[in-house]
Coordinates of C-alpha atoms in Angstrom, one line a residue:
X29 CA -12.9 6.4 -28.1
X30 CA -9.6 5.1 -26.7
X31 CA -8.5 4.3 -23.1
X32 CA -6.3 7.5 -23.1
X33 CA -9.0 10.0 -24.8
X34 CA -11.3 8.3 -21.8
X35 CA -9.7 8.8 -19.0
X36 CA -8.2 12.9 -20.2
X37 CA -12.3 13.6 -20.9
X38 CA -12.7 12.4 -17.3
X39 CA -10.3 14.5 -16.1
X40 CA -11.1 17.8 -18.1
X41 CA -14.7 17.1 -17.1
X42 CA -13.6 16.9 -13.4
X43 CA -11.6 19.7 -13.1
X44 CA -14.4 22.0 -14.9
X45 CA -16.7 20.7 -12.1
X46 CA -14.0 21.4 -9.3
X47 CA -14.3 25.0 -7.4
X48 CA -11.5 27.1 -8.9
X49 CA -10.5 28.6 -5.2
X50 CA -10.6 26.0 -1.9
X51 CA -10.0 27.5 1.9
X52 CA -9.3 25.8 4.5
X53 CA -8.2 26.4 8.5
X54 CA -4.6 26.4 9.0
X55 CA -4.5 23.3 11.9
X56 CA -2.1 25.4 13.7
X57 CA -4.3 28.4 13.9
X58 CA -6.3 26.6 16.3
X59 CA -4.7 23.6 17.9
X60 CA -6.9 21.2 19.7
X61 CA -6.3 19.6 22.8
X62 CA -6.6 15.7 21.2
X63 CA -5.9 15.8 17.3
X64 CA -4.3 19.5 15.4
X65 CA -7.4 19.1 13.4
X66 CA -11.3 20.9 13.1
X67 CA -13.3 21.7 10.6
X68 CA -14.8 24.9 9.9
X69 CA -18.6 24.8 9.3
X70 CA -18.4 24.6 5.3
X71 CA -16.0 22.0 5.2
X72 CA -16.7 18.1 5.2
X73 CA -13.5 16.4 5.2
X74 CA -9.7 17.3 5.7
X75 CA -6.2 15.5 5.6
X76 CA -3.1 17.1 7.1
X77 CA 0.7 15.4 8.1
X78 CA 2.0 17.4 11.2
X79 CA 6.1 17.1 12.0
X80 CA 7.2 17.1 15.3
X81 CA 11.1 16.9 16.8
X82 CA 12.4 17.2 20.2
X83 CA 15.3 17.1 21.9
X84 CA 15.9 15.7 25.8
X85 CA 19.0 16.9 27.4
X86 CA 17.8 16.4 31.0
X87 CA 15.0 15.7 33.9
X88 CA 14.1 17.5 36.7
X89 CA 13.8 15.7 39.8
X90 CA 10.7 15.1 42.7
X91 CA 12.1 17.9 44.4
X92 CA 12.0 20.5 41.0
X93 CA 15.8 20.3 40.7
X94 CA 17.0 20.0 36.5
X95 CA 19.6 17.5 36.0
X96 CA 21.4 17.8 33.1
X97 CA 22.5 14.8 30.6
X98 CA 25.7 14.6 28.6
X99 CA 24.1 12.1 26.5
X100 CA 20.3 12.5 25.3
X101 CA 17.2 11.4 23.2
X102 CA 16.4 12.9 20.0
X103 CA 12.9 12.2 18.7
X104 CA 11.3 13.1 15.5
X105 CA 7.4 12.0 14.1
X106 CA 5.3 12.0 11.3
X107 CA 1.4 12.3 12.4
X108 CA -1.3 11.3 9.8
X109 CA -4.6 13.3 10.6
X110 CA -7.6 13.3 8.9
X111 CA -11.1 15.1 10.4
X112 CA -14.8 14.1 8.3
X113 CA -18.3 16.0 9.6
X114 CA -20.8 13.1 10.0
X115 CA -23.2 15.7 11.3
X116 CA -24.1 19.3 11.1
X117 CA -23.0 20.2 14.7
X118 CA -20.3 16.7 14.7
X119 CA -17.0 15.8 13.2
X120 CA -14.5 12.8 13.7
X121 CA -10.9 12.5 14.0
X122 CA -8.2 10.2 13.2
X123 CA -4.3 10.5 13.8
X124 CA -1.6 8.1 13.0
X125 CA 1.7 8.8 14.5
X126 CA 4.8 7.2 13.2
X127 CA 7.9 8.1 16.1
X128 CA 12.0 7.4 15.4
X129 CA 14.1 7.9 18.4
X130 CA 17.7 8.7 19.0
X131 CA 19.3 7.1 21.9
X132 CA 22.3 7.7 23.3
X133 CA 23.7 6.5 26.8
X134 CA 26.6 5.0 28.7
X135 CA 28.4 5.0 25.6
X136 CA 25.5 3.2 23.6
X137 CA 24.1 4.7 20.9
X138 CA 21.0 3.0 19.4
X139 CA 18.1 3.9 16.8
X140 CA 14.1 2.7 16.7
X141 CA 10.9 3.3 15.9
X142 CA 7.4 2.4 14.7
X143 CA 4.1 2.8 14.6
X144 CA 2.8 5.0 17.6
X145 CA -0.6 4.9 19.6
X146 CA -3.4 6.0 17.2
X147 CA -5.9 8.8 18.4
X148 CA -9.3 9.1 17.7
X149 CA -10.9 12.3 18.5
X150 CA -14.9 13.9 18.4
X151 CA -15.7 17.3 18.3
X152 CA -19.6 18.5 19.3
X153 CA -20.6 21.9 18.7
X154 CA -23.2 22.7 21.6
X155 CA -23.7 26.5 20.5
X156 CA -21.9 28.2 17.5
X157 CA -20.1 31.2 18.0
X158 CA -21.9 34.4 16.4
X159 CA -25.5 32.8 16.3
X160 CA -26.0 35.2 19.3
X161 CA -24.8 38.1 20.2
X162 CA -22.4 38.1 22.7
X163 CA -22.3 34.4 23.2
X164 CA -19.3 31.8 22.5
X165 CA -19.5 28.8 21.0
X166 CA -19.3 25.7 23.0
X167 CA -18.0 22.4 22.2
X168 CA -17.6 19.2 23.9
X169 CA -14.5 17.5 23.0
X170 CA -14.3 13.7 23.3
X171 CA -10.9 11.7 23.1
X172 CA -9.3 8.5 23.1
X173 CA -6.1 6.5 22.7
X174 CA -5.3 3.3 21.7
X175 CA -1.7 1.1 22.9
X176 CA -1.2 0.6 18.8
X177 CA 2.8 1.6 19.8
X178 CA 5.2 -0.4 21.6
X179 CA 5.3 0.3 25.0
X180 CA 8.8 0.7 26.7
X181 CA 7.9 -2.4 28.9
X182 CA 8.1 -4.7 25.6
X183 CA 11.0 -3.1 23.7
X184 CA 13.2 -5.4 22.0
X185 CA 16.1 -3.1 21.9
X186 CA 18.3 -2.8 24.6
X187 CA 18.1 0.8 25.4
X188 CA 14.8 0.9 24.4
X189 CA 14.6 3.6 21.3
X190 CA 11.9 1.2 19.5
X191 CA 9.5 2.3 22.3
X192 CA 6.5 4.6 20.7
X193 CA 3.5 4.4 23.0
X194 CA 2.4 3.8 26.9
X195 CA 1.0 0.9 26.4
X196 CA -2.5 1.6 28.1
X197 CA -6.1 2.8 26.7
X198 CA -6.4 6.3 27.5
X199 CA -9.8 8.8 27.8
X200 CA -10.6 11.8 27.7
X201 CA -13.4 14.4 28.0
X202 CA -13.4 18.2 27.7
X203 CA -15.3 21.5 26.9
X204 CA -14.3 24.4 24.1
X205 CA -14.9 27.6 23.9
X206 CA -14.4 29.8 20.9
X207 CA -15.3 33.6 19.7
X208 CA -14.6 35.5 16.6
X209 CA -14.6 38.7 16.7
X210 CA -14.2 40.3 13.3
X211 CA -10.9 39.0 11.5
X212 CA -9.5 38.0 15.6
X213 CA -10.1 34.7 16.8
X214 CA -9.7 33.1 20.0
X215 CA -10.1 29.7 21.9
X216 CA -9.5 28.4 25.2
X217 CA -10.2 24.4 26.1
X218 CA -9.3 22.3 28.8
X219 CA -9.8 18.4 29.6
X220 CA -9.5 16.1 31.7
X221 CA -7.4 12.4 30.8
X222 CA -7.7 8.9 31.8
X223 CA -5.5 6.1 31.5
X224 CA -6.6 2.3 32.2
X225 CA -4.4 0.1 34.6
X226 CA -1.9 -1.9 33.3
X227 CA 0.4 -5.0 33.7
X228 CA 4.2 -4.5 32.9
X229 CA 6.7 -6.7 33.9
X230 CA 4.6 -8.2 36.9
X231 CA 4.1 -4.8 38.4
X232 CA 0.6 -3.6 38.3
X233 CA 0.2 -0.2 37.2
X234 CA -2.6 2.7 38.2
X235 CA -2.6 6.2 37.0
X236 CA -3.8 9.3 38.3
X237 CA -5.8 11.7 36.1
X238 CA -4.3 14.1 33.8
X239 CA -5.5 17.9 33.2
X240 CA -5.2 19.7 30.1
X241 CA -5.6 22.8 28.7
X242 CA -5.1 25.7 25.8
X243 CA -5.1 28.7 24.7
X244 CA -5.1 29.8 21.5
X245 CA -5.8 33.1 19.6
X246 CA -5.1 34.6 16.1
X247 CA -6.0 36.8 13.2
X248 CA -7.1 36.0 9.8
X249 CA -5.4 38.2 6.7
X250 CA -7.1 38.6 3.7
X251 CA -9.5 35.0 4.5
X252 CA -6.5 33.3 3.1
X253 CA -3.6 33.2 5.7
X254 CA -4.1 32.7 9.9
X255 CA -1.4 34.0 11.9
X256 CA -1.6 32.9 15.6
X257 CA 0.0 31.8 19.0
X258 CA -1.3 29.5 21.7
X259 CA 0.3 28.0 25.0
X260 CA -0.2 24.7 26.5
X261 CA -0.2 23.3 30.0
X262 CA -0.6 19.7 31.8
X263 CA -0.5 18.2 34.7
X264 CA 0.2 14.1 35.4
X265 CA -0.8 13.2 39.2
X266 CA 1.9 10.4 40.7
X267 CA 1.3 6.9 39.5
X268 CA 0.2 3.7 42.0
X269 CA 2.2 1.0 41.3
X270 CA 1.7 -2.8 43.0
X271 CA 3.7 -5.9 43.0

């Protein structure tokens, strides 16, 4: 048998073997706080690439007044995600962010990027939603970051558009809660973020906690398509810096 007649029995032999339908959960449909992936109790492993842009046309202020900016960022990225179940009631994350940037300012116009900081997420189920009646599932949701990106501190550009992370380790710990009811779905989490000190540029830096949360809530059609909606919020306490 030849190389070529091989490798197409392998093939035929593999896709006869393969299920004919897959499903999988729309990472939109219910976004997590850490990484825009989970896996649904069937499901062992799953890969998604997630585009973001943005645009920044101004600030607002310490005192809540917007400032607007002729000039402006735009900044587009390409996250990598990937989730695996390494237990019946636990799953791992992963997500690799790759950030380009836009800069434009006092006539300067300037383009950079790279690698971003790299997340790593876990997700515990505690109680699964509809093994009792009435009662939610509960998760604990477990986070971190790590300074893989270039931190605006150590740019090598002059207006700094090759900046992609903060430059600091980063925690975070958190609860989920979740319930189906019939096709509807519906999950709220929140968490609460910590980033290490840091050095930059002689100045020692401290950061207050951050406080995360969202909402999310959907409907399934036909147990192939998820249409849903969810809001975000965050708050970022005032840094301590020191000479």
């Amino acid at each position: 048998m030849s190389v070529k007649t091989s490798l197409a029995f392998v093939l035929a032999l593999a896709g006869a073997l393969s299920p004919a339908r897959a499903l999988a959960q729309a990472c939109c449909a219910a976004p997590s706080l850490v990484i825009p992936s989970r896996l649904q109790r069937h499901e062992s492993y799953g890969v998604g690439l997630q585009l973001r842009g943005r645009g920044v046309f101004g600030a607002f202020g310490a005192d809540g007044a917007y400032a607007g900016a002729s000039d402006g960022d735009v900044e587009t990225a390409q996250e990598l995600f990937a989730s695996a179940r390494i237990l019946s009631r636990a799953q791992v994350a992963l997500l690799v962010p790759f950030i380009e940037t836009r800069r434009r300012a006092m006539g300067l116009s300037e383009t950079g990027g790279g690698l971003g900081d790299v997340r790593v997420a876990g997700h515990v189920e505690l109680t699964r939603a509809g093994e009792r009646a009435y009662v939610p599932g509960f998760s604990l949701l477990l986070g971190a970051s790590l300074p893989t990106g270039t931190a605006p501190d150590q740019s090598a550009l002059l207006l700094a558009s090759d900046a992609t992370g903060t430059g600091a380790w980063e925690g975070s710990v958190g609860l989920e809660v979740d319930q189906r009811f019939e096709s509807i779905f519906v999950t709220v989490a929140g968490a609460v973020a910590q980033r290490l000190p840091r050095d930059a540029g002689g100045i020692h830096q401290s950061f207050a906690p951050r406080l995360l949360a969202i909402a999310s809530g959907g409907v399934v059609l036909q147990h192939d398509l998820a249409v849903g909606a969810f809001v975000s919020a965050l708050h970022q306490g005032a840094a301590r810096d020191a000479a």
